[in-house]
Coordinates of C-alpha atoms in Angstrom, one line a residue:
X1 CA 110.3 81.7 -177.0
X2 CA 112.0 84.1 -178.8
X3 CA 110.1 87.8 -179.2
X4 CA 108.4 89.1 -182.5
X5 CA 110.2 91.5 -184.4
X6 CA 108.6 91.5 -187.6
X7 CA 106.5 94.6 -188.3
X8 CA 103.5 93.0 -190.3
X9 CA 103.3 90.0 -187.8
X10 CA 103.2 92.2 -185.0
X11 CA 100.0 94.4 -186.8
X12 CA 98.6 91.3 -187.5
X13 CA 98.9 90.1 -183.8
X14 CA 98.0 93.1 -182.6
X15 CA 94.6 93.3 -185.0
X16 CA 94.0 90.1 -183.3
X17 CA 94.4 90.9 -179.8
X18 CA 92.4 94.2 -180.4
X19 CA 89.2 92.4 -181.6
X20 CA 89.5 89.7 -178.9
X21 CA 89.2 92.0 -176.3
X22 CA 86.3 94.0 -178.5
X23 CA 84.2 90.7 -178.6
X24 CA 85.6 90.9 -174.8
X25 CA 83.5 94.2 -174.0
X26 CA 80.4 93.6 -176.7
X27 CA 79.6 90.2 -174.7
X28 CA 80.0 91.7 -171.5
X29 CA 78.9 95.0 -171.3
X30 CA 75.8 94.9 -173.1
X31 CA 73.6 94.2 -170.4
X32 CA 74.7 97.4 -168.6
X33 CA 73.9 99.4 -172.6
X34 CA 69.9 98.0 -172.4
X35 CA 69.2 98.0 -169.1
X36 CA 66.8 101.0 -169.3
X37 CA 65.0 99.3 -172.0
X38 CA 64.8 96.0 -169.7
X39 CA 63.3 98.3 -167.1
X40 CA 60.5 99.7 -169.2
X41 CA 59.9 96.1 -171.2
X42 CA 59.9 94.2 -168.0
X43 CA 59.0 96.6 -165.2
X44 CA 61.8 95.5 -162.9
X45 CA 63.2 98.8 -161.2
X46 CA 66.9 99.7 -162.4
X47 CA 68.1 99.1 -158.8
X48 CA 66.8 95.5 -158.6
X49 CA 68.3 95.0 -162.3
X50 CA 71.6 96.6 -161.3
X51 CA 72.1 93.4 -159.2
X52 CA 73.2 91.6 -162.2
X53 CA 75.8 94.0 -163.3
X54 CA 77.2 94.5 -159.5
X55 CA 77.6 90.6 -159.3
X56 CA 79.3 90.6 -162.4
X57 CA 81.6 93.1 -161.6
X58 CA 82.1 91.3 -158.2
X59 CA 82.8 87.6 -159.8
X60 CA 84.7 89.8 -162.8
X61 CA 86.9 91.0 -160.2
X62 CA 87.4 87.9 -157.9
X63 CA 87.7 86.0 -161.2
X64 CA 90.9 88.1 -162.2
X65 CA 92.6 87.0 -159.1
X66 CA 91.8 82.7 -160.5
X67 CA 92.5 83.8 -164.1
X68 CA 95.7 85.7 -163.4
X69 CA 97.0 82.7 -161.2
X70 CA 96.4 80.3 -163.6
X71 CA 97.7 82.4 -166.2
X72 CA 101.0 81.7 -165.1
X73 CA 100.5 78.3 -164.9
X74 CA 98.2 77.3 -168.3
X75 CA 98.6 77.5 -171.7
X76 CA 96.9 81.2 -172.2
X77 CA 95.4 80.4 -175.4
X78 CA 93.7 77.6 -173.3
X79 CA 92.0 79.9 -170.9
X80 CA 91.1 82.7 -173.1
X81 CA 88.8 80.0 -175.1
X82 CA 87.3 78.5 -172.2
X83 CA 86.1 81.7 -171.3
X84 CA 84.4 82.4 -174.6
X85 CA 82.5 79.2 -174.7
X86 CA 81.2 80.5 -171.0
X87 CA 80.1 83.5 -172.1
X88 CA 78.5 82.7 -175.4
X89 CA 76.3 80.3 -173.1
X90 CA 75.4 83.2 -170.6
X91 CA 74.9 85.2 -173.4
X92 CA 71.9 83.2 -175.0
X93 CA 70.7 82.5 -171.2
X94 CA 70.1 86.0 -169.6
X95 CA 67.0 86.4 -172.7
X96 CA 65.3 82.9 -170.9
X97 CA 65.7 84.4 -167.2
X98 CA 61.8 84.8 -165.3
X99 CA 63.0 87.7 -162.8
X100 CA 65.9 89.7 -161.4
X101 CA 67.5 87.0 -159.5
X102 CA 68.1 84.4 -161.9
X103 CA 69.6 87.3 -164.2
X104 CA 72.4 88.0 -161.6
X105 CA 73.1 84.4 -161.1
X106 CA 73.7 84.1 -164.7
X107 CA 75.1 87.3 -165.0
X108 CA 77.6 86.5 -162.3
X109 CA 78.8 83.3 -164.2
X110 CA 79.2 85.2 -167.4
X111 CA 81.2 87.8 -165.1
X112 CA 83.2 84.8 -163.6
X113 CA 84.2 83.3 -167.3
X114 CA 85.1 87.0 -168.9
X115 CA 88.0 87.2 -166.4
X116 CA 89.6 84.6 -168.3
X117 CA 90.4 87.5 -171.1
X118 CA 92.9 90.1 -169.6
X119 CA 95.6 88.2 -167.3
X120 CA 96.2 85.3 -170.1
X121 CA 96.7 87.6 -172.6
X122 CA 98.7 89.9 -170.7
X123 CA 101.3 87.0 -170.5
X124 CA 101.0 85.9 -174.4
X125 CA 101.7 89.4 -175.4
X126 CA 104.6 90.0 -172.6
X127 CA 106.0 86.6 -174.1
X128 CA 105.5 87.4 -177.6
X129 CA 106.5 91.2 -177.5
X130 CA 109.8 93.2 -176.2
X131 CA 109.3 96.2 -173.9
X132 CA 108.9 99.0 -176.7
X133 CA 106.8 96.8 -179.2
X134 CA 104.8 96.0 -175.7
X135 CA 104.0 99.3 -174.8
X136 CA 102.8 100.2 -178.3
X137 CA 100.4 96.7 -178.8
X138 CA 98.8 96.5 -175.5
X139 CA 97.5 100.3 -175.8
X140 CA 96.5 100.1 -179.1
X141 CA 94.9 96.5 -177.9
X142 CA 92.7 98.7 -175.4
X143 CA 90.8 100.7 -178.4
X144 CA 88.9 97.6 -178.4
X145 CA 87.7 98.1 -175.6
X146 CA 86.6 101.5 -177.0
X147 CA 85.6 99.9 -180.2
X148 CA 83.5 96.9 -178.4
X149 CA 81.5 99.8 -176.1
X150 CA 80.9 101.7 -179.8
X151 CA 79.4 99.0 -181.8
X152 CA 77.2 97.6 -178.5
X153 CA 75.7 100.8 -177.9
X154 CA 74.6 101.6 -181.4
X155 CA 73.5 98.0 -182.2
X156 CA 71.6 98.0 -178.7
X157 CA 69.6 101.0 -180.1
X158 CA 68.4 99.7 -183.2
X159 CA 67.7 96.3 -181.5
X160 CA 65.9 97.5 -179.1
X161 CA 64.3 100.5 -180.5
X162 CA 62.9 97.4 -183.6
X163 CA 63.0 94.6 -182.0
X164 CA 63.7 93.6 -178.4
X165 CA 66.2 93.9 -175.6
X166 CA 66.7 90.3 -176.1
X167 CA 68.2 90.7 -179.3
X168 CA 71.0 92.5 -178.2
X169 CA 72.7 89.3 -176.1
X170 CA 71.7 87.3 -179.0
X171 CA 73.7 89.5 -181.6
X172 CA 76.3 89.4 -178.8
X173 CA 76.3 85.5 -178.2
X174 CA 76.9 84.9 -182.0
X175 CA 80.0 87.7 -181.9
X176 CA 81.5 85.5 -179.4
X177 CA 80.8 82.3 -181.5
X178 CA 82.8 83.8 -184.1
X179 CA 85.5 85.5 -182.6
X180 CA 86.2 82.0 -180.9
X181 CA 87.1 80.0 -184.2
X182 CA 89.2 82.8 -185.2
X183 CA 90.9 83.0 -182.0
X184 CA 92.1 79.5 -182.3
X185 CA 92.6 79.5 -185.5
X186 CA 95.1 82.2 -185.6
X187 CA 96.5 83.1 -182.3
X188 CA 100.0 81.5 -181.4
X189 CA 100.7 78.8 -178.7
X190 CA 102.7 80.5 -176.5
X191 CA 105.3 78.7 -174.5
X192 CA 107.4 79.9 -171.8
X193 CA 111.0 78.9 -171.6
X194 CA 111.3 76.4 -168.5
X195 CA 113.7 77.9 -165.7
X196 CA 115.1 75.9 -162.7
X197 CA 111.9 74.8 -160.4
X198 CA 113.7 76.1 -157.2
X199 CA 114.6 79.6 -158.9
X200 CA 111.2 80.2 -160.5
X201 CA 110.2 79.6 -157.0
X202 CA 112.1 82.4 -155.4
X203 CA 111.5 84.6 -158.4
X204 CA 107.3 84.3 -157.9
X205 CA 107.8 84.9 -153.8
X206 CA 109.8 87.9 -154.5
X207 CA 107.2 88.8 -157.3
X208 CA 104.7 88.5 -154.8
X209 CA 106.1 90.3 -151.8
X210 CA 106.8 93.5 -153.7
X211 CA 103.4 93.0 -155.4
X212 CA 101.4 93.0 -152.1
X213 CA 104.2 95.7 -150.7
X214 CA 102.3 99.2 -148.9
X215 CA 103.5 100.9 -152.7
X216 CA 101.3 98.8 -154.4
X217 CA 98.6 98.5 -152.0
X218 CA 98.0 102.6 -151.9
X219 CA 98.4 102.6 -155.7
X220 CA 95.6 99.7 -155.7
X221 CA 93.1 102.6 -154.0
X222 CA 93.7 104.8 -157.1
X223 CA 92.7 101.8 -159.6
X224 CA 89.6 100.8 -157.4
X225 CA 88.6 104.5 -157.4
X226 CA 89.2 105.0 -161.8
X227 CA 87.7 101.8 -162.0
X228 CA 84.4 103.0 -159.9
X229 CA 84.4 105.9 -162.2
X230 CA 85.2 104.6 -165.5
X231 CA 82.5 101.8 -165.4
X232 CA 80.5 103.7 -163.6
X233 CA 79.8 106.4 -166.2
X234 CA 79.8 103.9 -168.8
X235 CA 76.9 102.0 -166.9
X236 CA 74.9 104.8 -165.7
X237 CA 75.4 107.3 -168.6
X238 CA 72.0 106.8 -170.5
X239 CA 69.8 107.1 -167.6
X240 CA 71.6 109.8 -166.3
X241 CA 70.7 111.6 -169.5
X242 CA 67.5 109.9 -169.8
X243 CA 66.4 110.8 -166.1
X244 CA 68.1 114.5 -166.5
X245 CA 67.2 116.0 -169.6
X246 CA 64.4 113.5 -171.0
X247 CA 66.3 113.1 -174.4
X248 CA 64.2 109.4 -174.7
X249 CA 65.5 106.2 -174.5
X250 CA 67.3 105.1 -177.7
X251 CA 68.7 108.7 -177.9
X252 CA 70.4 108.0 -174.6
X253 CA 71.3 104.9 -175.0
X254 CA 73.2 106.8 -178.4
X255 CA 74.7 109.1 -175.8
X256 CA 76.8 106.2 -174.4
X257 CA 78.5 105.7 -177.7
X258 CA 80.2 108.9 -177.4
X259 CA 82.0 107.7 -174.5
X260 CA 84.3 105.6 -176.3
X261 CA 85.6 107.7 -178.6
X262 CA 86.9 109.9 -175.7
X263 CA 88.7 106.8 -174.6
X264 CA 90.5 106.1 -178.0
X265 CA 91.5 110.0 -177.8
X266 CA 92.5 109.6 -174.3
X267 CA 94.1 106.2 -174.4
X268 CA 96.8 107.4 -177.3
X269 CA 97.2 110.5 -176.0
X270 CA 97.9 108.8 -172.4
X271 CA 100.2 106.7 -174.3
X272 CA 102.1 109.4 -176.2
X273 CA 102.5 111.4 -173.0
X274 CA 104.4 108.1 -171.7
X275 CA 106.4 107.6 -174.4
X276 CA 107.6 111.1 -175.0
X277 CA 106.9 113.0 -171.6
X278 CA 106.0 111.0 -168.5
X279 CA 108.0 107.5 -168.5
X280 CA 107.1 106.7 -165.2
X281 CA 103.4 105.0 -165.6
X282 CA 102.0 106.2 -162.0
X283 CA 103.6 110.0 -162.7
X284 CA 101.7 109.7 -166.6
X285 CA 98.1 108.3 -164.2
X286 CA 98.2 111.5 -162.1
X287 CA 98.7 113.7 -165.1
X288 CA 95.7 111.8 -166.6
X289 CA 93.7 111.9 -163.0
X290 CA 94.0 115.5 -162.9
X291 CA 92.2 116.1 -166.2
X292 CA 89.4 113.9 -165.0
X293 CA 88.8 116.2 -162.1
X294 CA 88.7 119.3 -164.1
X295 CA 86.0 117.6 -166.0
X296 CA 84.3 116.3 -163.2
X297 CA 83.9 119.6 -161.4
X298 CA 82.9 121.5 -164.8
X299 CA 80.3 118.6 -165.0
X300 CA 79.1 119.2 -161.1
X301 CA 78.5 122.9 -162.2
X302 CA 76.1 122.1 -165.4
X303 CA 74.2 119.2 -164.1
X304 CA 70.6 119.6 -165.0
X305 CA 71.6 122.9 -167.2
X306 CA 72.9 121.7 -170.7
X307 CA 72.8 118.7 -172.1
X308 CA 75.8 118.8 -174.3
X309 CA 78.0 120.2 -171.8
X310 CA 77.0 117.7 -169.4
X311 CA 77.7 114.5 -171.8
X312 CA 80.9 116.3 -172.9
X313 CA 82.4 116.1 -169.5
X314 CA 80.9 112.9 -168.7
X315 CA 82.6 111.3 -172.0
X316 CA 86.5 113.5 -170.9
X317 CA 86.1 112.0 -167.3
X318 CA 85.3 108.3 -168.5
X319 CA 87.9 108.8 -171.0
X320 CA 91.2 109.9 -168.8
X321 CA 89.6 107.2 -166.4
X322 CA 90.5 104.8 -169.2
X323 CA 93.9 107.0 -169.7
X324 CA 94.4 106.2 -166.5
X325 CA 93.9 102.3 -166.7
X326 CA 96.1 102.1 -169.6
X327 CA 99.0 103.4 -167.3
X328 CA 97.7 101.7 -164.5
X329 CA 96.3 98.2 -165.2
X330 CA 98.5 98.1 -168.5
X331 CA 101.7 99.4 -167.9
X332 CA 102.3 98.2 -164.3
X333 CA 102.2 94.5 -164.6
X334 CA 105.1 94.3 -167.0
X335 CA 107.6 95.5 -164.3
X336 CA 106.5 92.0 -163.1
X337 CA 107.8 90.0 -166.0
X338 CA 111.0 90.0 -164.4
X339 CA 109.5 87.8 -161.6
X340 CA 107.5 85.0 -163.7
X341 CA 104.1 86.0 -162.1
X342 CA 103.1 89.0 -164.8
X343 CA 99.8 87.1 -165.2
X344 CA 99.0 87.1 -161.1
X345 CA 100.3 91.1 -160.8
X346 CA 98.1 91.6 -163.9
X347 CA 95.0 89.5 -162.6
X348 CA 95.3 91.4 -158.5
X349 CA 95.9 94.9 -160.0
X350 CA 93.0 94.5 -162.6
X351 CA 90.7 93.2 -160.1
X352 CA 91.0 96.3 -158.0
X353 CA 89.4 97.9 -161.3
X354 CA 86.7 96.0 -160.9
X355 CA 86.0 96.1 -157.1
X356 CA 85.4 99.9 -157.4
X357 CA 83.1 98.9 -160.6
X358 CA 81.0 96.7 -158.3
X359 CA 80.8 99.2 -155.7
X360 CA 80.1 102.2 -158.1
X361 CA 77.5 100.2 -159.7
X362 CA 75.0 99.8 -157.1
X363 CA 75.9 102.3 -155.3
X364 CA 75.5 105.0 -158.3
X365 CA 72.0 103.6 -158.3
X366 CA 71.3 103.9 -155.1
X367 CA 72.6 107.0 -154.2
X368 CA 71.1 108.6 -157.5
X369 CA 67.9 107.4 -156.5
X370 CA 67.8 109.0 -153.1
X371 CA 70.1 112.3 -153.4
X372 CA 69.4 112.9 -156.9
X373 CA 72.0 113.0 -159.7
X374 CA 73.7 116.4 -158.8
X375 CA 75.1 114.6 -155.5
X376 CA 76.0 111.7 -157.7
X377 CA 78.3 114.0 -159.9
X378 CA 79.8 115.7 -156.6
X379 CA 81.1 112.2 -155.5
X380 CA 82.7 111.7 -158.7
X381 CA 84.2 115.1 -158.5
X382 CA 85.9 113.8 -154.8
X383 CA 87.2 110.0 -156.6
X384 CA 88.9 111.6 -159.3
X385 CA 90.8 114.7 -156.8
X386 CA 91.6 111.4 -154.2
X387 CA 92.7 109.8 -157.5
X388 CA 95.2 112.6 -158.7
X389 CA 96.4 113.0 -154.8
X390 CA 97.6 109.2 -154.5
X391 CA 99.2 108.8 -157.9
X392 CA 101.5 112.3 -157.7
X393 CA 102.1 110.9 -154.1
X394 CA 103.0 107.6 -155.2
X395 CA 105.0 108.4 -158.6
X396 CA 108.6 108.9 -156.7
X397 CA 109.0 105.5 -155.1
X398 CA 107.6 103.7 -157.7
X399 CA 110.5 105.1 -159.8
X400 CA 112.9 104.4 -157.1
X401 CA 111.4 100.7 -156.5
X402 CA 110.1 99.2 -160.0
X403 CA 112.4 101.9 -162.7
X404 CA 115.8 102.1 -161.0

């Protein structure tokens, strides 16, 4: 298929793209943007309601793995709708659920069905876009991330603040519903052209070997770790303030909403920094890594001492961690194109995001619970200095393997 060169096409592909993946985040993270309220309306303690979002995280990132596999192998477009219709369902569900349990079964499933987002459309936009025109849509395509986190957290605060929790994952549900006729209404049918069956198959072994080589593998322990901090943050933000300062529980919730906007900052300026400065994606991570730790440690030192200092460094943290995912998750699956398997590399690196989510999840409530929130802080400190250590150490053969 040939690429798309036309500049209003490619906005308008890109505009599309960008709210997929913002109906992407408003149907998925929402659970993680009332779960204080659900605490106080239902009682259930934040560790037992936590379950939900840990086994989404889990399926999430085990479900990358299946989607990025069949990626390669099924019509994108395909895949990407399936998905919604799973999660609208979940959606309208997790308001009819009796206890904890049955909200991290269903919560699972919904995490299960949203990995059918990323790998697919990883592939429809390395098929549809050449390297420059790549590198420019898939990180303006992250702001909607940004954008999705920004409109949940803000409707989740009037919802619940005048009518229910519940409302929220009906608002979401209907989001989806919409975002799923316009998805098939407008986005292209991708095709691939077909190569030789016996040289595609030596292209994907090689694509797999080098994607499963030690390089790759240390590089993986650098996304699980900004993965564990970027979703962690976003998660636990609110009743970190909440439990910290006592700001209340909509004004908290608000808090989260400023996290996004650090991300849009820090995603473009991640990008511009790889476009003018840093080439060299893993090089451009460490760069980004390395502000994160600054943050971190100025955040260990005002922890319980100023509010606005604290969510500041909290929101520059979760943002270069989302810098840092751009370069990472983004960036690195495209030097896979070459082998036919860009959706598999894009579904395996992504769901090492999402392992360190599922472990930071729980685990941020747990040890938050027992240690308090100052030794929370201090762990997030040593993530992002291990994080900065392995990219700068891994930058120079990545260049030498996957540049030159």
């Amino acid at each position: 298929m040939s690429k798309v060169t036309d500049k209003q096409q490619i906005k308008r592909l890109t505009f599309l793209f960008m709210v997929v993946y913002m109906v992407s985040y408003i149907t998925r993270i929402n659970y993680g943007a009332v779960i204080a309220g659900m605490e106080k309306a239902s009682g259930i303690t934040k560790d037992m309601l936590s379950l939900a979002v840990t086994g989404s995280f889990i399926t999430y990132g085990a479900g990358q793995i299946v989607s990025g596999i069949c990626g390669d192998k099924f019509p994108p477009r395909l895949l990407i709708s399936c998905g919604f219709i799973t999660t609208i369902l979940m959606n309208l569900l997790i308001p009819l659920c009796p206890n904890a349990y049955a909200m991290a079964v269903v919560w699972s499933i919904n995490g299960f069905a949203q990995a059918f987002m990323w790998p697919p459309l990883i592939r429809i936009m390395t098929i549809l876009f050449s390297g420059k025109d790549y590198s420019e849509v898939v990180a303006k395509v992250n702001w909607g991330g940004s954008f999705g986190t920004i409109a949940i957290y803000i409707v989740a605060a009037v919802l619940v603040e005048f009518i229910s929790w519940k409302a929220v994952f009906v608002f979401s549900a209907l989001c989806g519903i919409i975002m799923l006729v316009m998805w098939n209404k407008f986005c292209p049918d991708v095709r691939t052209e077909q190569k030789v069956k016996t040289e595609v198959d030596v292209d994907k072994k090689t694509g797999n070997k080098m994607l499963f080589a030690p390089l790759m593998l240390v590089i993986m322990l650098a996304i699980i770790m900004q993965g564990a901090l970027r979703d962690g943050i976003t998660t636990w933000m609110p009743s970190y303030i909440n439990e910290t300062y006592r700001l209340g529980e909509s004004i908290s919730i608000l808090t989260g909403a400023v996290l996004p906007l650090f991300a849009i900052a820090c995603m473009w300026i991640a990008s511009r920094l790889h476009s003018k400065k840093f080439t060299n994606p893993v090089m451009c991570a460490g760069v980004i890594f390395a502000t994160g730790a600054i943050a971190a440690f100025v955040l260990s030192l005002s922890t319980g001492k100023n509010a606005v200092i604290s969510i500041t460094c909290m929101a520059v943290l979760s943002g270069a961690m989302c810098g840092a995912n751009l370069m990472l998750v983004s960036m690195l699956p495209a030097a896979f194109k070459k082998y036919g398997n860009v959706s598999t590399a894009s579904g395996v690196i992504n769901s090492c995001t999402y392992i360190g989510s599922a472990i930071s999840t729980y685990g941020i409530a747990l040890v938050s619970y027992k240690f308090g929130w100052g030794t929370t802080v201090d762990l997030w400190l040593a993530l992002a200095v291990a994080g900065t250590v392995i990219c700068f150490i891994c930058a120079k053969p990545w260049r030498k393997t996957h540049m030159e």
